Coordinates of C-alpha atoms in Angstrom, one line a residue:
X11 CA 114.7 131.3 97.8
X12 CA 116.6 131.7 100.8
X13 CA 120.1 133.2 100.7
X14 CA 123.1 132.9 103.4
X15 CA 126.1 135.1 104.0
X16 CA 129.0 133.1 104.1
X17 CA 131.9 133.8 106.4
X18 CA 135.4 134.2 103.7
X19 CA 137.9 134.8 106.2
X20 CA 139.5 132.0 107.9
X21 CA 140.3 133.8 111.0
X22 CA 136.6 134.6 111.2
X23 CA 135.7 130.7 110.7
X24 CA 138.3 129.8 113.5
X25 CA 136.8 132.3 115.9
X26 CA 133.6 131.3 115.4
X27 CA 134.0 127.3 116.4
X28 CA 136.2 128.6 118.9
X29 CA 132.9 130.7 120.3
X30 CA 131.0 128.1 119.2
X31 CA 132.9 125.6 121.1
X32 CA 133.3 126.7 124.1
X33 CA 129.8 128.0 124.9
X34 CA 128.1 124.7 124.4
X35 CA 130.5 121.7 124.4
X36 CA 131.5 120.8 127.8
X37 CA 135.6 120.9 128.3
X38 CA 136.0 117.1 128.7
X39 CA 134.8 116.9 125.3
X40 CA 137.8 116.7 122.9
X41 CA 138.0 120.0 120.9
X42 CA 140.0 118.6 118.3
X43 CA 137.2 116.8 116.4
X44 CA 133.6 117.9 118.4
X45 CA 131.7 115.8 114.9
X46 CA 133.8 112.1 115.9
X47 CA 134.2 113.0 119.4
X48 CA 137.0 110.6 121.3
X49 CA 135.3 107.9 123.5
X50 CA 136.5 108.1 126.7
X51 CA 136.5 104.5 127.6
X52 CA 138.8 102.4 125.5
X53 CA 137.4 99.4 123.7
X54 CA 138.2 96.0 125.7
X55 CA 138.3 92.5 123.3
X56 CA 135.7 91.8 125.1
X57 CA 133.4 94.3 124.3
X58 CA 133.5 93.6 120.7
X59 CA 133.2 89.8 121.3
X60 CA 129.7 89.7 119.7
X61 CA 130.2 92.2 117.1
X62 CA 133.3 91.9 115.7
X63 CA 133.8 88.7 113.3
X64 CA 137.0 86.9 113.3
X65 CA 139.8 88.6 111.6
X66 CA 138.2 92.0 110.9
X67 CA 141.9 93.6 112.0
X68 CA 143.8 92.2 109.4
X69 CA 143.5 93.8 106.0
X70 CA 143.1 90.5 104.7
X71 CA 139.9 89.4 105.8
X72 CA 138.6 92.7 103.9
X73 CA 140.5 92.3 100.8
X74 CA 139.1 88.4 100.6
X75 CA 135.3 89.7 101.1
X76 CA 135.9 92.3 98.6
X77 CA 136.7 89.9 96.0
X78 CA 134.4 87.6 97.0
X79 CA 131.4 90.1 96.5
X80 CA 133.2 91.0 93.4
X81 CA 133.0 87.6 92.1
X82 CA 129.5 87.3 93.0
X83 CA 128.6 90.1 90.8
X84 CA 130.4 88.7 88.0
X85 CA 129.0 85.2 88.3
X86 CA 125.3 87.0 88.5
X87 CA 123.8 85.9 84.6
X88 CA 121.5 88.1 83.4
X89 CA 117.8 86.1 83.6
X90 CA 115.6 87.6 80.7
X91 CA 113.1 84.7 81.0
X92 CA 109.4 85.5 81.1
X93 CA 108.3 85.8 84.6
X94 CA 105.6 83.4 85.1
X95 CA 105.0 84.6 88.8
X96 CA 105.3 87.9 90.6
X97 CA 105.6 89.1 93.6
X98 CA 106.0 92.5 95.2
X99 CA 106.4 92.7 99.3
X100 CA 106.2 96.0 100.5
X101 CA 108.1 97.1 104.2
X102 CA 105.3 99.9 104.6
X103 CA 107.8 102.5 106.0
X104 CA 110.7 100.6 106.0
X105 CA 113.5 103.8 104.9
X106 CA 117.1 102.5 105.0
X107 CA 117.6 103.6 108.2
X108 CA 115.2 100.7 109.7
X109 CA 117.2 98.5 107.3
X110 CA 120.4 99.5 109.4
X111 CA 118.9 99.4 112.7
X112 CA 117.3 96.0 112.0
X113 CA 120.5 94.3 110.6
X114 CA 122.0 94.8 114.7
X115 CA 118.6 93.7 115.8
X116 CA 119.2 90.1 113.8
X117 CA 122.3 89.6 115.0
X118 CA 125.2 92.4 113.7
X119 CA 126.0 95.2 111.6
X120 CA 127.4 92.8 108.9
X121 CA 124.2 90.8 108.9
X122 CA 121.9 90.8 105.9
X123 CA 118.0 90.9 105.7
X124 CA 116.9 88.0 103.5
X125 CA 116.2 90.4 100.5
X126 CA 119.7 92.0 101.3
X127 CA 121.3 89.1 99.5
X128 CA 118.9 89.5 96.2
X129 CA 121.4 90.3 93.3
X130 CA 120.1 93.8 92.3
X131 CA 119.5 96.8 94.0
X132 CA 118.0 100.2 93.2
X133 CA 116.6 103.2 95.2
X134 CA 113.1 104.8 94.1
X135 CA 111.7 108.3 94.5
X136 CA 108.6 108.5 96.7
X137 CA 107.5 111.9 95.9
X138 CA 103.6 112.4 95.1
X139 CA 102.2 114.9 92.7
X140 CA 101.5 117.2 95.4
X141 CA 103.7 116.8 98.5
X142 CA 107.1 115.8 99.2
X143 CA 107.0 113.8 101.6
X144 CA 103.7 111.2 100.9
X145 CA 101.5 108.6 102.3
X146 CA 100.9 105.1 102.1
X147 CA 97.7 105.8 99.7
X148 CA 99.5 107.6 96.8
X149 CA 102.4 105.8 97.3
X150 CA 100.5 102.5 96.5
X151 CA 98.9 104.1 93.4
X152 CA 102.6 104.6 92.6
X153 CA 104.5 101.2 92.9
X154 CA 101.2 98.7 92.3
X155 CA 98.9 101.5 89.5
X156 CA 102.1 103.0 87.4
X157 CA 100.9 106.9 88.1
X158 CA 101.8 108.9 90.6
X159 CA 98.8 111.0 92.7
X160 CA 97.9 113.0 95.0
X161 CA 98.6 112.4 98.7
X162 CA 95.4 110.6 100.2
X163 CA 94.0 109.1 97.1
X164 CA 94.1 105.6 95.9
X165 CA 93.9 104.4 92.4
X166 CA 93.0 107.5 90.9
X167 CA 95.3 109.9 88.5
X168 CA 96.2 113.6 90.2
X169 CA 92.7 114.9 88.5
X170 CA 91.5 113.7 91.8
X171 CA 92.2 115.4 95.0
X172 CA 91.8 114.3 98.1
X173 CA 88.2 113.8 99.5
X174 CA 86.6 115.1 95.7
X175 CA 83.8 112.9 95.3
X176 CA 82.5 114.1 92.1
X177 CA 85.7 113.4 90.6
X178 CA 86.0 110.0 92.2
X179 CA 83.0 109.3 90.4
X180 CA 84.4 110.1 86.9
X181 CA 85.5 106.6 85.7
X182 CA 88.1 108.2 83.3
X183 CA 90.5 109.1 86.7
X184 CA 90.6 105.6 87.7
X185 CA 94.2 104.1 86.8
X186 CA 94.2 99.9 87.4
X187 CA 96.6 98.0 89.3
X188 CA 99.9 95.2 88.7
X189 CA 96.9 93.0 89.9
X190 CA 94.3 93.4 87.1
X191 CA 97.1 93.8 84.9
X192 CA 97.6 89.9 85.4
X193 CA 94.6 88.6 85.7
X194 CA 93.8 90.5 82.3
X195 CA 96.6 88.1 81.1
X196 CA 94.6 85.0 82.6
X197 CA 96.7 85.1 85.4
X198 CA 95.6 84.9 89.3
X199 CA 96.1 87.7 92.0
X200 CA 95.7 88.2 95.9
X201 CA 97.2 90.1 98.7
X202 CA 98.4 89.6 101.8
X203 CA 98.7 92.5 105.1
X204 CA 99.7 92.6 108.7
X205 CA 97.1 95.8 108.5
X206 CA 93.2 96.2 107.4
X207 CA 93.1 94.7 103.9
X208 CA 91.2 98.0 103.1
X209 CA 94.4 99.8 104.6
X210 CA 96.4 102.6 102.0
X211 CA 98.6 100.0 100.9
X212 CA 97.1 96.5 100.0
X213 CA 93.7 99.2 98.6
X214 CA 95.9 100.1 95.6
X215 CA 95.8 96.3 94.9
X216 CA 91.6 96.9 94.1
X217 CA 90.4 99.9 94.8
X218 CA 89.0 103.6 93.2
X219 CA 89.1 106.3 96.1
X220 CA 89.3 109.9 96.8
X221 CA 90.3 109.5 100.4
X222 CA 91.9 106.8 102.1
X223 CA 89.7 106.7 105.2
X224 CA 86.9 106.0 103.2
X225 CA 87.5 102.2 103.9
X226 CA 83.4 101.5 105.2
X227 CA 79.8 103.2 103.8
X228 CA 79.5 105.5 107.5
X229 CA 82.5 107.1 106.2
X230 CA 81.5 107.9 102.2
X231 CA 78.3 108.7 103.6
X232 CA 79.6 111.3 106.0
X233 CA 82.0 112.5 103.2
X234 CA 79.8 112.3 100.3
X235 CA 76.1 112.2 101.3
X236 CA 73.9 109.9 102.9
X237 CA 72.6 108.8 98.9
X238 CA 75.6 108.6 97.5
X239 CA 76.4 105.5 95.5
X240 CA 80.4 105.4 95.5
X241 CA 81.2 102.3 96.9
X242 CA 83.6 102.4 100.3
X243 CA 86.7 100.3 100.0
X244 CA 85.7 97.3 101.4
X245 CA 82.5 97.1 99.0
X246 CA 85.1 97.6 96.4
X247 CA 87.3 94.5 97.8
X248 CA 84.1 92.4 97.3
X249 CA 82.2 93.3 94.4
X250 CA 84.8 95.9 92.5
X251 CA 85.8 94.8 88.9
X252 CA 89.3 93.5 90.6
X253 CA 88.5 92.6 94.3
X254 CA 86.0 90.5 92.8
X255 CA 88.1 88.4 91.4
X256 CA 91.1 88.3 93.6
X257 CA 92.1 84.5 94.5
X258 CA 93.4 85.2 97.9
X259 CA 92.8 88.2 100.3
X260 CA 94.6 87.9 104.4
X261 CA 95.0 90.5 106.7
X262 CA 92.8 92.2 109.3
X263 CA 90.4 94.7 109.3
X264 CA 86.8 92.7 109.8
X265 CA 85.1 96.3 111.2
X266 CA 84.5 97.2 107.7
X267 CA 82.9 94.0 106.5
X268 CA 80.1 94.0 108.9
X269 CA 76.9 96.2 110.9
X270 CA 76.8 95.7 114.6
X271 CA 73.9 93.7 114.0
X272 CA 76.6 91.0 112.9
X273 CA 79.9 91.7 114.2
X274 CA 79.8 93.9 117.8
X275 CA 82.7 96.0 116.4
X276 CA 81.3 96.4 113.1
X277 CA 81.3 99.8 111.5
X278 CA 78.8 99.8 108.6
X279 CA 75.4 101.3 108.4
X280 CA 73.9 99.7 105.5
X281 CA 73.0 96.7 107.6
X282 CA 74.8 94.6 105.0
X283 CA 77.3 91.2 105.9
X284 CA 79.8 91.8 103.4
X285 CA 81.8 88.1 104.8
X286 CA 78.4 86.5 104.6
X287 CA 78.0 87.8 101.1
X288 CA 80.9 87.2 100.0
X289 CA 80.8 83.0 101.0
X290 CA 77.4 83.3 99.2
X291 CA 78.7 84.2 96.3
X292 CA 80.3 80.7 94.9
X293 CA 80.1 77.7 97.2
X294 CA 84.0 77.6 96.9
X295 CA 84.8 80.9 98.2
X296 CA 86.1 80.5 101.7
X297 CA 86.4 82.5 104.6
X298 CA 88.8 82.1 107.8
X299 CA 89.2 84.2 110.8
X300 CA 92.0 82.5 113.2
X301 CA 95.2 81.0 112.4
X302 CA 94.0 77.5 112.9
X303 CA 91.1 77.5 110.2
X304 CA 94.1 79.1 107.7
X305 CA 96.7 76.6 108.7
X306 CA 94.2 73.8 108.1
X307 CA 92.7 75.3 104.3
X308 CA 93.5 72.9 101.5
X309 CA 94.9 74.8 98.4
X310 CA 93.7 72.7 96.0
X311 CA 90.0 72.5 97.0
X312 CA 89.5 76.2 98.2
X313 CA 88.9 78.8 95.3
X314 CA 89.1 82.0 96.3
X315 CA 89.8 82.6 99.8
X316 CA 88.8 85.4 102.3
X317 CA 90.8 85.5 106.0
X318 CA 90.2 88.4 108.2
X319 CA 92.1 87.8 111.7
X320 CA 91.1 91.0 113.6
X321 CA 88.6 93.8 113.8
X322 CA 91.2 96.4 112.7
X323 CA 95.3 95.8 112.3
X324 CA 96.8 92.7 113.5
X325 CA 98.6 92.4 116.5
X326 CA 102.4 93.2 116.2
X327 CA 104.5 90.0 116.2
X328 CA 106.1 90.8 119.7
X329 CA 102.1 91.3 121.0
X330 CA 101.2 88.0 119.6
X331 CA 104.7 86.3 121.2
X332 CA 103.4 87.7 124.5
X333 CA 99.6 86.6 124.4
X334 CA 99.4 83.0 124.7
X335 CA 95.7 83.3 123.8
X336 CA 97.3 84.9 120.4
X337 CA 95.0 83.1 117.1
X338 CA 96.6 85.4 114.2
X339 CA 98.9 83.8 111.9
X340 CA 102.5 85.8 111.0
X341 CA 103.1 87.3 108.4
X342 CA 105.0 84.4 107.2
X343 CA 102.4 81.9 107.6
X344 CA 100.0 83.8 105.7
X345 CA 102.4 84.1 102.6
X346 CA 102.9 80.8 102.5
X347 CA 99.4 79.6 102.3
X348 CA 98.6 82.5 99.4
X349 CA 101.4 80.8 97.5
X350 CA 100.5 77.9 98.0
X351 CA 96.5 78.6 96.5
X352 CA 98.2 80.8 93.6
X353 CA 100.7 78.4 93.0
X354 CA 97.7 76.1 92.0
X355 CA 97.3 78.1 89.1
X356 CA 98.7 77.0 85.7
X357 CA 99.2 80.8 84.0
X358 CA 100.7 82.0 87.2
X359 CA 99.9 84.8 89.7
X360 CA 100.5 88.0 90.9
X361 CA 101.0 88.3 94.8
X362 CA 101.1 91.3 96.8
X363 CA 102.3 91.2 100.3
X364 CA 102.6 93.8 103.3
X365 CA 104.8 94.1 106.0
X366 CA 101.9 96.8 107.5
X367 CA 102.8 97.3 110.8
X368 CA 107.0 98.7 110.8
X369 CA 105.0 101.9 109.8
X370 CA 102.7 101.5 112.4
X371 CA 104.7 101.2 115.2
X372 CA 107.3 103.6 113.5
X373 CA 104.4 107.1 114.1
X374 CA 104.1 105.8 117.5
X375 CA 108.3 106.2 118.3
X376 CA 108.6 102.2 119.4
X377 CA 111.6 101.5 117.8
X378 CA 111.5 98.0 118.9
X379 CA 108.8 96.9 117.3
X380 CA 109.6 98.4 114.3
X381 CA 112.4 96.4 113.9
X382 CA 110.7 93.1 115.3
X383 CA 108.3 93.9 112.0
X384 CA 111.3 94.4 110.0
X385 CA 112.5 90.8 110.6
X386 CA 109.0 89.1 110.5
X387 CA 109.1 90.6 106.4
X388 CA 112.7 89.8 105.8
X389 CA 110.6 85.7 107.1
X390 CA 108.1 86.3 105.0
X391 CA 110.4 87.2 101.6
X392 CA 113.3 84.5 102.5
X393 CA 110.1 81.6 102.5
X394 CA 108.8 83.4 99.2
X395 CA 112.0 82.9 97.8
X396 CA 112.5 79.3 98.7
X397 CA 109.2 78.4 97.7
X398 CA 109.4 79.4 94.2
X399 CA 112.1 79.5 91.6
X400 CA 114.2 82.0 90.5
X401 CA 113.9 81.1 87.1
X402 CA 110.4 81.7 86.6
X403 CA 109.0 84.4 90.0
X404 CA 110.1 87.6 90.0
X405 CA 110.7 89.1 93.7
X406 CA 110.9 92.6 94.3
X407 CA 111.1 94.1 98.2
X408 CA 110.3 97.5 98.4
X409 CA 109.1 100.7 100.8
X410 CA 106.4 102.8 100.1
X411 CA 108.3 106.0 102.2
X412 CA 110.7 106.3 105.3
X413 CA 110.1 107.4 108.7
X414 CA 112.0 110.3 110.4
X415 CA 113.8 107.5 112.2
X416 CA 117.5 108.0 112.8
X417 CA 120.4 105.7 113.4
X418 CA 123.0 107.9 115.2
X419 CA 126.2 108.2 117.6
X420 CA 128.9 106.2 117.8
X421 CA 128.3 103.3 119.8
X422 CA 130.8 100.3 119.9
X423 CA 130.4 97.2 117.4
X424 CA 127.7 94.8 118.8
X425 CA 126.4 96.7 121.7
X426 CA 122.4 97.1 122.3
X427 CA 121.4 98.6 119.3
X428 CA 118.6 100.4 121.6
X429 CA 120.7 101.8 124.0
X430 CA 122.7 104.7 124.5
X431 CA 125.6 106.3 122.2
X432 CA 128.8 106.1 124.2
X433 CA 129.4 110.0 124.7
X434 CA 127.1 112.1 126.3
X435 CA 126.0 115.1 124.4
X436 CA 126.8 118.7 125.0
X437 CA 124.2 118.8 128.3
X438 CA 126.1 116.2 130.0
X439 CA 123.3 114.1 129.5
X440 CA 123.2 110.4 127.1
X441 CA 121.4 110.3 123.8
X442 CA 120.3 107.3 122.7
X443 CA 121.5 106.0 119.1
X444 CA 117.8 105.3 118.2
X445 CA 115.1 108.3 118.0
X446 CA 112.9 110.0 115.6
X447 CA 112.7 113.8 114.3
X448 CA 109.1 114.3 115.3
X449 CA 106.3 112.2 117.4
X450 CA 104.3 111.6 120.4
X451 CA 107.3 110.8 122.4
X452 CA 108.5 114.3 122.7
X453 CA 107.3 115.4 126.4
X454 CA 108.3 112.4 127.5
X455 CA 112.1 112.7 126.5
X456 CA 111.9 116.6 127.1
X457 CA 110.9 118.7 130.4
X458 CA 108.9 121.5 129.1
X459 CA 108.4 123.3 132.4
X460 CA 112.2 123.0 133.4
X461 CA 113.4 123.5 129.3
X462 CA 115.7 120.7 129.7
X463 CA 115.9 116.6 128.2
X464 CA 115.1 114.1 130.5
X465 CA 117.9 111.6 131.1
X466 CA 116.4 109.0 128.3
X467 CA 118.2 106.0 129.8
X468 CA 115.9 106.9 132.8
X469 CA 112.8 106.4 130.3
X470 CA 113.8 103.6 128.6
X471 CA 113.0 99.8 129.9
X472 CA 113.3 97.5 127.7
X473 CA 109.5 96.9 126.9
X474 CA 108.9 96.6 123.8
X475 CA 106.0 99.3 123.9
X476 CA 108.1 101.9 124.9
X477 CA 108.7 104.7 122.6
X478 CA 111.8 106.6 121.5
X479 CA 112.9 109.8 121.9
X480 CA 111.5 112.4 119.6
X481 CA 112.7 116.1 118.9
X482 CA 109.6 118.2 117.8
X483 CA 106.4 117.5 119.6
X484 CA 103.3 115.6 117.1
X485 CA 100.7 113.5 117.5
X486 CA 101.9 111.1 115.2
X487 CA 105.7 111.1 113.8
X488 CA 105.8 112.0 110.4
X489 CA 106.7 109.7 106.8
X490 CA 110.7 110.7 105.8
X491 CA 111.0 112.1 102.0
X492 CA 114.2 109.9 101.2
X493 CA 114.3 107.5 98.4
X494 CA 113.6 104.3 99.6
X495 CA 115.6 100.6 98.6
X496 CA 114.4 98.2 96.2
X497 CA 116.1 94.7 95.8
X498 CA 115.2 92.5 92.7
X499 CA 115.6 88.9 92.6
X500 CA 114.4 86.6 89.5
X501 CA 114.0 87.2 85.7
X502 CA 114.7 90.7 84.6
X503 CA 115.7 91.7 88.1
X504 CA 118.6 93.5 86.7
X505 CA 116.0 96.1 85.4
X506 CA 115.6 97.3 89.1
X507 CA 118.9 99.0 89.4
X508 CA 119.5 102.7 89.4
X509 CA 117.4 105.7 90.9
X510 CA 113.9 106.3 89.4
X511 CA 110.6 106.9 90.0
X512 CA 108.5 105.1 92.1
X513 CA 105.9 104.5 90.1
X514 CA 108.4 102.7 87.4
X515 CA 108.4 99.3 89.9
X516 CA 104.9 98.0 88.4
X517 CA 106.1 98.6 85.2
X518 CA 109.1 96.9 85.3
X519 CA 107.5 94.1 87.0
X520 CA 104.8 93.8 84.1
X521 CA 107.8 93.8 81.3
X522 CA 108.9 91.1 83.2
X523 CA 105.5 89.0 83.2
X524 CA 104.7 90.1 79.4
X525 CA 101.8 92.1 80.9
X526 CA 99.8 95.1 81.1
X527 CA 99.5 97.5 78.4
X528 CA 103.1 98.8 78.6
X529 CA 106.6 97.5 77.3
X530 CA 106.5 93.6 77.8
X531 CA 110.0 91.7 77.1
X532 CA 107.4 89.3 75.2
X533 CA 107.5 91.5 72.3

């Protein structure tokens, strides 16, 4: 443990800001409170024109919200209904800082995401079994398999650790998803991804692993052998005991279906079609790989359907906007046509969906786009919610981990959320409100020959590509080990508030449905 020596005296503590203070804050800096520092320019009406809402300086307006939310909450009746349906949408990365952020990008600090307005709120902890800050893979053994594991793994317990194929092999260490809990109960399941559908997240939906990365046979067989017989994730998605019987699975990721022979990009080496296959075996099962064909599938007379839009992650929504060659549908587009297939069924379904792609962009520093993913899941949850009934489908909205992204300074109401804070920092130069911990961005923000940051408004162009500023130079910025939100809306949401652990979220969610092998509000 690591142990400080405090200063007692207070004369000591006053001479020490005062040193402090006057060797690295500049003098036009106000000394009086260097942690709020004064803004020099005084705010104009104007400036706050689009921030401000009408009659935010009267106490009034605040005391009428106040008891407006409060009679919100009291009007809020308890639903402890069965939950025919359920659905879990997952921001993959999407820490309550990007929440923030992405309210000013909508339109305002008082705005609300769609799943901001559901009636119950909790945070969860991320933790794995053996890190603190985890990955998308254990993390989706957590919220969709109940058990927490090791970071890496995917639908295994922690007897598995990363990249152990002999005890990936051991059937005993396989734990079972929210998915197969349903369809055990005669209900239907899919998924839905803006990443590979053999990505870390929508994986935990179907699949056994030891390593993440293991999503095609070239990369068991390099990990395990050249005659091994564990099947890679994508064999999994087609013939495992639950992809095989998933009703709808839409996302990217077509690499890992297919040999070059068939697909140019294709990654396997058994010289197998796994798409071909897969439309061989029923003549109902479907297959789609633009947004046209999906847009034109009929729900009632398609059974299970497969859609595969790219060769690895879909395009970001900005990309797409600026392509006009674009073919993949959004993320909302693609939920709606799940629900509308599952909502075919008569026992009801379990639906998973994945905002993939805030998380993406988020390792890379582009703050932009991050946000832009943000919004295109609060789309995808506020159509979820209007197609179904709150009565009887159980929404839950959720993060797998944060990012090190940070939402800082103090920059006047409605100004360009990606711009700079209004007081320069201690080197005289600006800082901008937006920026990350760790990432690739560092040498690009920071002169390493001259030891000195680059001015970042000198960097920054308004592209949505471009990345943020980050403080310690990686490769790849880092997950954030915060708790992470969860908002509940539907029968037994009220269950969702509170801290706890991660992996309580499928369990509540199968009380709700009367499924699984756990509690079930059916009994």
């Amino acid at each position: 443990m690591w142990s400080f020596k405090l200063l007692t005296s207070p004369a000591l503590l006053l001479l020490a800001v005062a040193l402090a203070q006057s060797a690295v804050v500049p003098a036009r800096i106000p000394m009086e409170d260097t942690m709020h520092p004064d803004l020099s320019a005084p705010a104009t009406k104007s400036a706050f024109r689009s921030g401000q809402v009408e009659g935010e300086d009267t106490q009034e307006y605040w005391l009428s919200l106040s008891k407006q939310h409060i009679r919100e909450k009291l009007n809020f009746v308890r639903n402890t209904k069965k939950a025919k349906n359920i659905i879990l949408f997952l921001g993959d990365g999407m820490g309550l800082a990007t929440l923030a952020a992405a309210r000013s990008y909508i339109g305002g600090e008082s705005e609300k995401l769609s799943f901001e307005q559901f009636p119950y709120t909790g945070l969860s902890k991320t933790y794995s079994v053996d890190k603190i800050v985890p990955d998308s893979a254990c993390t989706s053994t957590s919220y969709l398999c109940g058990v927490k594991a090791n970071y890496g793994t995917i639908g295994v317990n922690a007897n598995v650790k990363r990249g152990d194929c002999a005890a990936m092999a051991e059937e005993n260490n396989h734990v079972f998803s929210l998915g197969k809990w349903a369809m055990d109960a005669g209900k239907a399941a899919g998924l839905v991804t803006t990443t590979r559908v053999t990505h870390a997240s929508p994986s935990g939906v179907y699949a056994h692993t030891a390593d993440r990365e293991w999503e095609n046979d070239a990369l068991i067989k390099e990990a395990c052998g050249a005659d091994t017989t564990l099947p890679d994730i994508a064999l999994q998605l087609i013939y495992g005991e639950v992809g095989s019987k998933l009703r709808v699975m839409l996302g990217g990721g077509k690499r890992n279906f297919y040999d070059p022979a068939s697909y140019e990009k294709g990654r396997r080496t058994d010289g197998r079609n796994l798409v071909e296959e897969f439309q061989q075996l029923d003549p109902n099962n479907v297959f789609v790989k633009n947004q046209k064909k999906l847009l034109k599938v009929n729900a009632t007379e398609t059974g299970r359907l497969l859609g595969l839009f790219s060769g690895s992650h879909m395009d970001y929504h900005l990309e797409a906007l600026d392509n006009p060659d674009n073919n993949e549908p959004t993320l909302e587009e693609m939920t709606q046509k799940a629900l509308e297939i599952l909502q075919t069924e008569q026992n009801g379904y379990f639906l998973f969906v994945e905002g993939g792609k805030i998380d993406i962009s988020h390792h890379d520093t582009m703050a932009r786009i991050a946000l832009d993913e943000t919004a295109e899941l609060s789309k995808a949850v506020a159509l979820a919610r209007k197609m179904t009934s709150e009565e009887d489908t159980l929404i839950v909205v959720t993060s797998d981990h944060s990012h090190t992204f940070s939402l800082a300074g103090y920059q006047k109401r409605g100004s360009d959320i990606f711009g700079a804070a209004e007081s320069n920092a201690a080197d005289g130069l600006p800082y901008i409100g937006l920026s990350y911990a760790n990432g690739m961005s560092y040498e690009k923000f920071y002169d390493t020959v001259e030891h000195k940051r680059v001015d970042p408004t000198s960097q920054l162009t308004g592209d949505f590509w471009e990345p943020f500023p980050a403080m310690a130079p990686l490769v790849s910025e880092t997950h954030g080990g915060e708790d992470v939100g969860v908002f509940a809306s539907g029968p037994w949401s009220h269950l969702f508030t509170g801290v706890y652990e991660q992996n309580a979220i499928p369990h509540m969610m199968a009380y709700a449905a009367c499924v699984g092998s756990g509690l079930k509000a059916c009994d």
